[in-house]
Amino acid sequence: MRALVKPKAGTGMELLDVPKPACGPNDVLIRVHHAGVCGTDLHIWNWDAWASGRLKPPVTIGHEFAGVITQLGPEAETTGVLAVGDEVTAEGHIVCGHCLQCRTGSSHLCGRTQIIGVDRDGAFADYIAMPESNVMKLQGIPTEIGAIMDPMGNAFHTVFETDVTGSTVFILGCGPIGCFAVGVARAAGASLVVASDLIERRLEIARTMGAHVTLDATKEDVTARILDLTGGEGVDVVCEMSGHPSGHAQALAAARLGGRVNLLGTPSQTTEVDFARDIIFKGLTLYGVTGRRMYQTWHQMQRFLRGNQLDPLPVITHRFPLERFAEAIQVIKDGQAGKVILEIGP
Amino acid sequence: MRALVKPKAGTGMELLDVPKPACGPNDVLIRVHHAGVCGTDLHIWNWDAWASGRLKPPVTIGHEFAGVITQLGPEAETTGVLAVGDEVTAEGHIVCGHCLQCRTGSSHLCGRTQIIGVDRDGAFADYIAMPESNVMKLQGIPTEIGAIMDPMGNAFHTVFETDVTGSTVFILGCGPIGCFAVGVARAAGASLVVASDLIERRLEIARTMGAHVTLDATKEDVTARILDLTGGEGVDVVCEMSGHPSGHAQALAAARLGGRVNLLGTPSQTTEVDFARDIIFKGLTLYGVTGRRMYQTWHQMQRFLRGNQLDPLPVITHRFPLERFAEAIQVIKDGQAGKVILEIGP
Amino acid sequence: MRALVKPKAGTGMELLDVPKPACGPNDVLIRVHHAGVCGTDLHIWNWDAWASGRLKPPVTIGHEFAGVITQLGPEAETTGVLAVGDEVTAEGHIVCGHCLQCRTGSSHLCGRTQIIGVDRDGAFADYIAMPESNVMKLQGIPTEIGAIMDPMGNAFHTVFETDVTGSTVFILGCGPIGCFAVGVARAAGASLVVASDLIERRLEIARTMGAHVTLDATKEDVTARILDLTGGEGVDVVCEMSGHPSGHAQALAAARLGGRVNLLGTPSQTTEVDFARDIIFKGLTLYGVTGRRMYQTWHQMQRFLRGNQLDPLPVITHRFPLERFAEAIQVIKDGQAGKVILEIGP
Amino acid sequence: MRALVKPKAGTGMELLDVPKPACGPNDVLIRVHHAGVCGTDLHIWNWDAWASGRLKPPVTIGHEFAGVITQLGPEAETTGVLAVGDEVTAEGHIVCGHCLQCRTGSSHLCGRTQIIGVDRDGAFADYIAMPESNVMKLQGIPTEIGAIMDPMGNAFHTVFETDVTGSTVFILGCGPIGCFAVGVARAAGASLVVASDLIERRLEIARTMGAHVTLDATKEDVTARILDLTGGEGVDVVCEMSGHPSGHAQALAAARLGGRVNLLGTPSQTTEVDFARDIIFKGLTLYGVTGRRMYQTWHQMQRFLRGNQLDPLPVITHRFPLERFAEAIQVIKDGQAGKVILEIGP
């Protein structure tokens, strides 16, 4: 079968012919239809410090996908939940199931997590084998949307970590996850959703997703605007999606006394923090967002998508067949893309 | 009456003869019996950047106290809750009662808070007038203990912001509030309480208050010891009481995946934070602790004290009559003191 | 001034000429513009067991209102929050401020609550005096809407006691509060809102407020329909607004395993409950709703109303001048009314 | 091997020689050392309405146990968590892992739960096969204690559903689970623990477990005493362990305004409830307790037991070898027993 592989240390990826993965007793084999390209894949392509420290090539890339079940392992079959022909997506974090975190409702923080497309073979391929317990039926959600439920789940996790209904929310950074977050916050009844970015094209998508106000951080004093928009109070909730030290500074300044800052953007540098002024005297709560709550986040997402409470399609800006993966990487590098999809099968 | 006053900009304080405060319609007048000396009072004595930026001399110092009611304003009388002769203590944060924070259960974060002994006349005096709604009856708690319920309340707030029952807890910094926190965590059923400090005398008090393990940060690798003590996991809850950048680093490193860091110690410098490694990938929650929850914290404290679940007396190391206030300041400067009490009346 | 008074034990009310109320030091005096008529007022008119056990005539009736401030007591003036000419509404529960409930975030459950129009003079009058701390500025919300924020607040309290975003919600009973609850649940992003009643006219209002499905309990097996609509699971959240034993039975049967039942409708009879089958084995949580959270509920409501997230106007079906109060009572008795408004001033 | 079996419909059980259970791919085989006898086993012995409606004989009885692993299925082996020779106990609820409840943190409420010793072969036997994910290492906890972690877990679940630290708690019913609950509440820092029962012998055990006050419901007005002990307020938390309508009445009357009632005792009859007076106007929250939270409850229990925060031994009053099972049933019938243990192996 075809697989987009990081064959060895160094930049780039290669489309190779590799054997179909084996389907273990507790696994299901899935024919991939659509897959999403993520910033993480760009890091892997670039073979930056994080990627070279973590990946052990050769490894098939890709962790956002949806497709159709073609085979079930004998134990997976006994549960009677999944069947050949089911359209499915999957949580890409494969967790140990036994540690404190897994046993107490935080398996998204399992210390032994294996991420597909990073720590083991991933989804930019014709087939992928997944543990049955990670796989969910789409039941009417198109596979193209199913393929982006992983990053959309990051947005749900970030936004829903606080009750945003009736709240003022600041989405700081309008990459695909930030844009999903705008839509999620609106659908959940946030009273004011402000989004900021450095790139006008992304702010345009944020507006389409329902942002009440968008701020171009290259032209406006973001913190001052947030205070203006909230009667000088600051917002109830900040979703930090930029991962830049300047984003952290704005996030802490924009949150009101007693506010909440949910941090998803992962910076590559440290940030200088004035704990007294910006966290302690303000009584702030900060929360670091990793992955998706397994599987509360997925259920919320299914409810929203099946109830037509959220239309994520405006975030998808590009679609490429698997062979044109290099172009997919390039449009992300260019910074003008929303979500980029690979069309793989059938 | 006597009052310990910061008369004008500059170091030091003076014991002056001043008029008894007026008792407004909603106020009660209290004869002060005992008062606690706090690190804040040392900042005011030293007239450091914070103090000189905030205080408007002349102002009577002191915000931790207990005493006996001698007069009630006419409106305070109508509620029928307090009476002349009642032994009482008081919350020293006088809040506006109308802002978003005051109206939604976070008046400890009111942006218009006036702190006694800082923003208005305080308790190192024979009498103090307080709004009736800030005053609580001691009902059997001695005034000496009543006088330290303000800092003890900081400890309750910090510890109880998370459910510590059955948890592993690291109290980082064993000043008076840290030592109270040790006792509170033990009484609440924490499974492991580890305390660290740089000064052996303070660790001794922490052990008396029930710490299972104390770590001398001048001699031991605190983070390594915490990991050892928790099977390599890290602790569920860190209470950061030191206010030092090195304390922040230890706090973030000592917390387990999905752990909680409650920050009380107020640093005078910034801290460099690796948000990705130390907060986001660990899924941590950070919370900045200001004051005491009004008045949940006070109720918890009264329950613990009246039920003999916590004996705070070992934390009190020095007692001075009001006239010897300079000695009280000096023993705090020396760094070997626990809680220091002024004996003021009757 | 004019006041609608229950002059003595027995049915009916009388429109009398009475003195303008005195404005105490902590009070504000309000010229009433609009007032809402509530089921409670019908109980008082009818002088039923509850009313005759609680009211001490003569008492001016009415607890839902909005108007304009005409005077402030001297202490109320000092806070600088309210001013003559402000359009305002008020929380009608006047609480003690000192009990465990008041001090720990549950003043809506204060055991010494005085309800205006029940325990002290109310708002069906030209003027009412209210403690300043109970009064809130409308800031653009029309007084007609301000006058129904009390019952709308019951709906917000009932719905928001659980996170309904992405949830399936069953509103059982479509009186005015049930109809508000439909709108609140929709605006908060509930994925499915089902409403039931015995009267078609009320179901019509519920549909206007956004119910996905309405069930006529005189014609349909409500529990069976709920199970059908939820794939046999039952709903996540039930809001019991009927106060009838048959409503309780449906509520417990309609909730899913691990579901939530928030109870607002106050029955006049007892209900037989199978605790094992209906609560314990289902792992249900039940919550009794009294009043409005003071003042979180009010803030949520202001956010929703100012953000145009909820239009309560379709629930108002009748408006009468104060003189025609008997007609107002009659249309409520007839059971076909939504919310009924008295136009009092200016 | 030996197994205590309900061979067919009707009263009694039989000790039979049966084949050792097969160990599936995801299973572990456990040599049972100790097992606990539960009220449920008495229902099964008596073949009452519940038992005859649910069990499909022949079935081996027993759901509380601990022992040593003797074999691992091939998939269970791959996780590397458990090994032959490990002392273990197990959660006896085998859940589907795929339903809404299982996927959102409430697998204790899975609608497809199979309980060992009820729906499939249980633990009153020399060996039992269990899914690996249900099995936990004892790591120093003796198997005798491991064998009663199932009912002790019910107590932890009931008590910890609310934060009892600094709270007043009423444990209504002092069977083994009630007595465990007394110890759990004390260890968690409850300020007042009152326990009631009809049998003096049980109250004696409750006192040994730390109850501040015990009430003999045959001699005292329990509700009046609770009000006396709480200054007329009522308690913050009631744990209803009796399962009798009179217990429900006392529970609702004993809870304070805004209090919490956690219901574990499963009644065999209905209870008449005055929803208005006893739940709605009091703002109560009721919660139905089923099983143990999987696996938060188990972790809390392990922490408490390993930290010596709870000594459950005083609750064990009788020990019998497997052959004398009829005596074990009899002492439970007699109503004077605490926890009864079967000594099975090795």
GROMACS .gro file of C-alpha atoms in nm, chain A residues 25-313:
model
  289
   25PRO     CA    1  -0.657  -0.924   1.826
   26ASN     CA    2  -0.792  -0.599   1.976
   27ASP     CA    3  -0.743  -0.393   1.659
   28VAL     CA    4  -0.946  -0.282   1.361
   29LEU     CA    5  -0.800  -0.218   1.018
   30ILE     CA    6  -0.921   0.100   0.851
   31ARG     CA    7  -0.909   0.206   0.485
   32VAL     CA    8  -0.820   0.575   0.510
   33HIS     CA    9  -1.042   0.810   0.306
   34HIS     CA   10  -0.943   1.156   0.426
   35ALA     CA   11  -0.662   1.283   0.645
   36GLY     CA   12  -0.580   1.626   0.788
   37VAL     CA   13  -0.237   1.788   0.770
   38CYS     CA   14  -0.128   1.947   1.097
   39GLY     CA   15   0.140   2.190   1.210
   40THR     CA   16   0.300   1.888   1.377
   41ASP     CA   17   0.349   1.734   1.033
   42LEU     CA   18   0.532   2.048   0.928
   43HIS     CA   19   0.766   2.011   1.228
   44ILE     CA   20   0.828   1.654   1.122
   45TRP     CA   21   0.890   1.754   0.761
   46ASN     CA   22   1.134   2.023   0.880
   47TRP     CA   23   1.296   1.778   1.123
   48ASP     CA   24   1.324   2.044   1.391
   49ALA     CA   25   1.456   1.994   1.744
   50TRP     CA   26   1.130   1.847   1.873
   51ALA     CA   27   1.087   1.609   1.576
   52SER     CA   28   1.445   1.485   1.574
   53GLY     CA   29   1.428   1.429   1.949
   54ARG     CA   30   1.110   1.226   1.934
   55LEU     CA   31   1.064   1.033   1.605
   56LYS     CA   32   1.243   0.708   1.529
   57PRO     CA   33   1.234   0.676   1.148
   58PRO     CA   34   1.118   0.508   0.942
   59VAL     CA   35   0.767   0.602   1.048
   60THR     CA   36   0.448   0.666   0.851
   61ILE     CA   37   0.324   1.021   0.920
   62GLY     CA   38  -0.031   1.147   0.986
   63HIS     CA   39  -0.256   1.147   1.292
   64GLU     CA   40  -0.584   1.308   1.173
   65PHE     CA   41  -0.798   1.079   0.960
   66ALA     CA   42  -1.125   0.903   0.888
   67GLY     CA   43  -1.210   0.602   0.677
   68VAL     CA   44  -1.391   0.269   0.661
   69ILE     CA   45  -1.331  -0.048   0.863
   70THR     CA   46  -1.213  -0.339   0.649
   71GLN     CA   47  -1.117  -0.593   0.916
   72LEU     CA   48  -1.162  -0.662   1.288
   73GLY     CA   49  -0.931  -0.859   1.517
   74PRO     CA   50  -1.101  -1.152   1.694
   75GLU     CA   51  -1.126  -0.977   2.033
   76ALA     CA   52  -1.243  -0.651   1.873
   77GLU     CA   53  -1.519  -0.852   1.709
   78THR     CA   54  -1.655  -0.985   2.041
   79THR     CA   55  -1.764  -0.643   2.165
   80GLY     CA   56  -2.016  -0.616   1.881
   81VAL     CA   57  -1.975  -0.239   1.856
   82LEU     CA   58  -1.786  -0.199   1.529
   83ALA     CA   59  -1.832  -0.379   1.199
   84VAL     CA   60  -1.667  -0.404   0.859
   85GLY     CA   61  -1.800  -0.118   0.646
   86ASP     CA   62  -1.845   0.129   0.933
   87GLU     CA   63  -1.727   0.481   0.860
   88VAL     CA   64  -1.503   0.579   1.151
   89THR     CA   65  -1.250   0.819   1.290
   90ALA     CA   66  -1.012   0.761   1.580
   91GLU     CA   67  -0.837   0.922   1.874
   92GLY     CA   68  -0.470   0.918   1.777
   93HIS     CA   69  -0.334   0.902   2.132
   94ILE     CA   70  -0.289   0.537   2.224
   95VAL     CA   71  -0.266   0.524   2.603
   96CYS     CA   72  -0.158   0.263   2.856
   97GLY     CA   73  -0.489   0.229   3.037
   98HIS     CA   74  -0.326   0.152   3.372
   99CYS     CA   75  -0.147   0.458   3.507
  100LEU     CA   76  -0.290   0.705   3.759
  101GLN     CA   77  -0.389   0.942   3.477
  102CYS     CA   78  -0.562   0.670   3.270
  103ARG     CA   79  -0.743   0.538   3.576
  104THR     CA   80  -0.869   0.871   3.703
  105GLY     CA   81  -1.021   1.036   3.397
  106SER     CA   82  -0.709   1.197   3.250
  107SER     CA   83  -0.587   0.944   2.995
  108HIS     CA   84  -0.516   1.236   2.760
  109LEU     CA   85  -0.220   1.292   2.997
  110CYS     CA   86  -0.099   0.929   3.009
  111GLY     CA   87   0.280   0.935   3.042
  112ARG     CA   88   0.313   0.635   2.810
  113THR     CA   89   0.102   0.778   2.526
  114GLN     CA   90   0.195   0.664   2.176
  115ILE     CA   91   0.081   0.911   1.911
  116ILE     CA   92   0.011   0.771   1.564
  117GLY     CA   93   0.219   0.933   1.294
  118VAL     CA   94   0.477   1.029   1.557
  119ASP     CA   95   0.560   0.737   1.787
  120ARG     CA   96   0.412   0.465   1.562
  121ASP     CA   97   0.289   0.438   1.205
  122GLY     CA   98   0.023   0.689   1.115
  123ALA     CA   99  -0.261   0.767   0.878
  124PHE     CA  100  -0.111   0.919   0.562
  125ALA     CA  101  -0.143   0.575   0.408
  126ASP     CA  102  -0.402   0.355   0.245
  127TYR     CA  103  -0.456   0.159   0.566
  128ILE     CA  104  -0.402   0.201   0.937
  129ALA     CA  105  -0.452  -0.044   1.225
  130MET     CA  106  -0.597   0.105   1.543
  131PRO     CA  107  -0.696  -0.039   1.884
  132GLU     CA  108  -1.071  -0.086   1.876
  133SER     CA  109  -1.116   0.129   2.186
  134ASN     CA  110  -0.974   0.434   2.004
  135VAL     CA  111  -1.216   0.406   1.712
  136MET     CA  112  -1.552   0.584   1.686
  137LYS     CA  113  -1.832   0.550   1.431
  138LEU     CA  114  -1.909   0.862   1.230
  139GLN     CA  115  -2.280   0.782   1.191
  140GLY     CA  116  -2.352   1.037   0.924
  141ILE     CA  117  -2.062   1.277   0.976
  142PRO     CA  118  -1.876   1.284   0.638
  143THR     CA  119  -1.524   1.134   0.642
  144GLU     CA  120  -1.382   1.470   0.536
  145ILE     CA  121  -1.514   1.618   0.861
  146GLY     CA  122  -1.426   1.301   1.052
  147ALA     CA  123  -1.066   1.354   0.938
  148ILE     CA  124  -1.042   1.685   1.123
  149MET     CA  125  -1.211   1.586   1.447
  150ASP     CA  126  -0.870   1.548   1.610
  151PRO     CA  127  -0.778   1.922   1.583
  152MET     CA  128  -1.141   2.024   1.625
  153GLY     CA  129  -1.128   1.822   1.946
  154ASN     CA  130  -0.836   2.035   2.063
  155ALA     CA  131  -1.060   2.337   2.015
  156PHE     CA  132  -1.350   2.174   2.203
  157HIS     CA  133  -1.115   2.074   2.486
  158THR     CA  134  -0.974   2.427   2.512
  159VAL     CA  135  -1.307   2.607   2.498
  160PHE     CA  136  -1.508   2.364   2.714
  161GLU     CA  137  -1.252   2.347   2.994
  162THR     CA  138  -1.445   2.649   3.125
  163ASP     CA  139  -1.815   2.717   3.101
  164VAL     CA  140  -1.821   2.974   2.821
  165THR     CA  141  -2.199   3.015   2.803
  166GLY     CA  142  -2.274   3.381   2.869
  167SER     CA  143  -1.902   3.455   2.888
  168THR     CA  144  -1.668   3.692   2.708
  169VAL     CA  145  -1.406   3.488   2.525
  170PHE     CA  146  -1.080   3.589   2.360
  171ILE     CA  147  -0.938   3.344   2.104
  172LEU     CA  148  -0.575   3.443   2.064
  173GLY     CA  149  -0.447   3.297   1.736
  174CYS     CA  150  -0.658   3.197   1.435
  175GLY     CA  151  -0.491   2.891   1.293
  176PRO     CA  152  -0.737   2.607   1.219
  177ILE     CA  153  -0.779   2.520   1.589
  178GLY     CA  154  -0.837   2.885   1.680
  179CYS     CA  155  -1.099   2.914   1.405
  180PHE     CA  156  -1.273   2.598   1.523
  181ALA     CA  157  -1.264   2.745   1.876
  182VAL     CA  158  -1.444   3.057   1.755
  183GLY     CA  159  -1.726   2.841   1.617
  184VAL     CA  160  -1.742   2.626   1.929
  185ALA     CA  161  -1.758   2.927   2.162
  186ARG     CA  162  -2.037   3.083   1.956
  187ALA     CA  163  -2.237   2.763   1.942
  188ALA     CA  164  -2.200   2.726   2.318
  189GLY     CA  165  -2.359   3.066   2.377
  190ALA     CA  166  -2.057   3.285   2.450
  191SER     CA  167  -2.177   3.645   2.472
  192LEU     CA  168  -1.872   3.798   2.309
  193VAL     CA  169  -1.608   3.622   2.100
  194VAL     CA  170  -1.303   3.826   2.004
  195ALA     CA  171  -1.033   3.668   1.785
  196SER     CA  172  -0.686   3.798   1.704
  197ASP     CA  173  -0.414   3.702   1.458
  198LEU     CA  174  -0.130   3.852   1.257
  199ILE     CA  175  -0.271   3.741   0.920
  200GLU     CA  176  -0.582   3.897   0.767
  201ARG     CA  177  -0.678   3.580   0.575
  202ARG     CA  178  -0.710   3.393   0.904
  203LEU     CA  179  -0.917   3.667   1.064
  204GLU     CA  180  -1.150   3.639   0.767
  205ILE     CA  181  -1.205   3.269   0.845
  206ALA     CA  182  -1.258   3.358   1.214
  207ARG     CA  183  -1.530   3.603   1.112
  208THR     CA  184  -1.695   3.339   0.896
  209MET     CA  185  -1.690   3.108   1.201
  210GLY     CA  186  -1.874   3.374   1.400
  211ALA     CA  187  -1.623   3.600   1.577
  212HIS     CA  188  -1.803   3.915   1.694
  213VAL     CA  189  -1.481   4.114   1.667
  214THR     CA  190  -1.147   4.033   1.503
  215LEU     CA  191  -0.823   4.213   1.590
  216ASP     CA  192  -0.523   4.240   1.361
  217ALA     CA  193  -0.233   4.225   1.606
  218THR     CA  194   0.000   4.384   1.351
  219LYS     CA  195  -0.211   4.698   1.353
  220GLU     CA  196  -0.396   4.719   1.683
  221ASP     CA  197  -0.310   4.722   2.054
  222VAL     CA  198  -0.485   4.396   2.128
  223THR     CA  199  -0.493   4.429   2.506
  224ALA     CA  200  -0.628   4.784   2.490
  225ARG     CA  201  -0.901   4.674   2.249
  226ILE     CA  202  -1.000   4.384   2.473
  227LEU     CA  203  -1.032   4.619   2.771
  228ASP     CA  204  -1.240   4.861   2.561
  229LEU     CA  205  -1.471   4.583   2.449
  230THR     CA  206  -1.529   4.465   2.807
  231GLY     CA  207  -1.585   4.794   2.987
  232GLY     CA  208  -1.231   4.787   3.122
  233GLU     CA  209  -1.279   4.449   3.294
  234GLY     CA  210  -1.098   4.210   3.059
  235VAL     CA  211  -1.251   3.886   2.932
  236ASP     CA  212  -1.375   3.592   3.138
  237VAL     CA  213  -1.187   3.336   2.928
  238VAL     CA  214  -0.877   3.347   2.709
  239CYS     CA  215  -0.793   3.059   2.474
  240GLU     CA  216  -0.421   3.099   2.395
  241MET     CA  217  -0.368   2.938   2.053
  242SER     CA  218  -0.059   3.126   1.934
  243GLY     CA  219   0.219   2.970   2.140
  244HIS     CA  220   0.420   3.291   2.138
  245PRO     CA  221   0.556   3.476   2.443
  246SER     CA  222   0.378   3.789   2.324
  247GLY     CA  223   0.059   3.583   2.313
  248HIS     CA  224   0.114   3.477   2.674
  249ALA     CA  225   0.161   3.838   2.778
  250GLN     CA  226  -0.159   3.942   2.600
  251ALA     CA  227  -0.347   3.646   2.741
  252LEU     CA  228  -0.260   3.729   3.102
  253ALA     CA  229  -0.328   4.099   3.048
  254ALA     CA  230  -0.661   4.039   2.871
  255ALA     CA  231  -0.808   3.809   3.137
  256ARG     CA  232  -1.026   3.974   3.400
  257LEU     CA  233  -0.977   3.946   3.776
  258GLY     CA  234  -1.069   3.585   3.850
  259GLY     CA  235  -1.050   3.494   3.483
  260ARG     CA  236  -0.932   3.181   3.311
  261VAL     CA  237  -0.653   3.125   3.058
  262ASN     CA  238  -0.655   2.795   2.868
  263LEU     CA  239  -0.322   2.739   2.695
  264LEU     CA  240  -0.304   2.527   2.379
  265GLY     CA  241  -0.042   2.692   2.156
  266THR     CA  242   0.294   2.526   2.228
  267PRO     CA  243   0.579   2.774   2.230
  268SER     CA  244   0.934   2.684   2.129
  269GLN     CA  245   1.081   2.937   2.371
  270THR     CA  246   1.036   3.040   2.733
  271THR     CA  247   0.822   3.332   2.849
  272GLU     CA  248   0.900   3.577   3.128
  273VAL     CA  249   0.603   3.583   3.367
  274ASP     CA  250   0.523   3.831   3.643
  275PHE     CA  251   0.347   3.582   3.869
  276ALA     CA  252   0.256   3.841   4.133
  277ARG     CA  253   0.101   4.103   3.907
  278ASP     CA  254  -0.041   3.879   3.635
  279ILE     CA  255  -0.153   3.558   3.808
  280ILE     CA  256  -0.163   3.586   4.188
  281PHE     CA  257  -0.310   3.933   4.242
  282LYS     CA  258  -0.553   3.869   3.955
  283GLY     CA  259  -0.661   3.534   4.098
  284LEU     CA  260  -0.624   3.375   3.754
  285THR     CA  261  -0.652   3.008   3.671
  286LEU     CA  262  -0.429   2.873   3.394
  287TYR     CA  263  -0.481   2.534   3.232
  288GLY     CA  264  -0.251   2.352   2.992
  289VAL     CA  265  -0.444   2.176   2.714
  290THR     CA  266  -0.309   1.849   2.578
  291GLY     CA  267  -0.506   1.640   2.330
  292ARG     CA  268  -0.872   1.569   2.380
  293ARG     CA  269  -1.053   1.437   2.690
  294MET     CA  270  -1.103   1.067   2.622
  295TYR     CA  271  -1.377   1.055   2.532
  296GLN     CA  272  -1.592   1.336   2.666
  297THR     CA  273  -1.452   1.574   2.405
  298TRP     CA  274  -1.543   1.335   2.123
  299HIS     CA  275  -1.899   1.299   2.247
  300GLN     CA  276  -1.947   1.676   2.270
  301MET     CA  277  -1.812   1.708   1.918
  302GLN     CA  278  -2.043   1.440   1.782
  303ARG     CA  279  -2.339   1.611   1.944
  304PHE     CA  280  -2.245   1.948   1.794
  305LEU     CA  281  -2.177   1.809   1.448
  306ARG     CA  282  -2.486   1.585   1.432
  307GLY     CA  283  -2.704   1.868   1.567
  308ASN     CA  284  -2.565   2.107   1.302
  309GLN     CA  285  -2.456   2.339   1.581
  310LEU     CA  286  -2.116   2.389   1.422
  311ASP     CA  287  -2.016   2.397   1.056
  312PRO     CA  288  -1.639   2.342   1.037
  313LEU     CA  289  -1.624   2.346   0.656
   0.00000   0.00000   0.00000
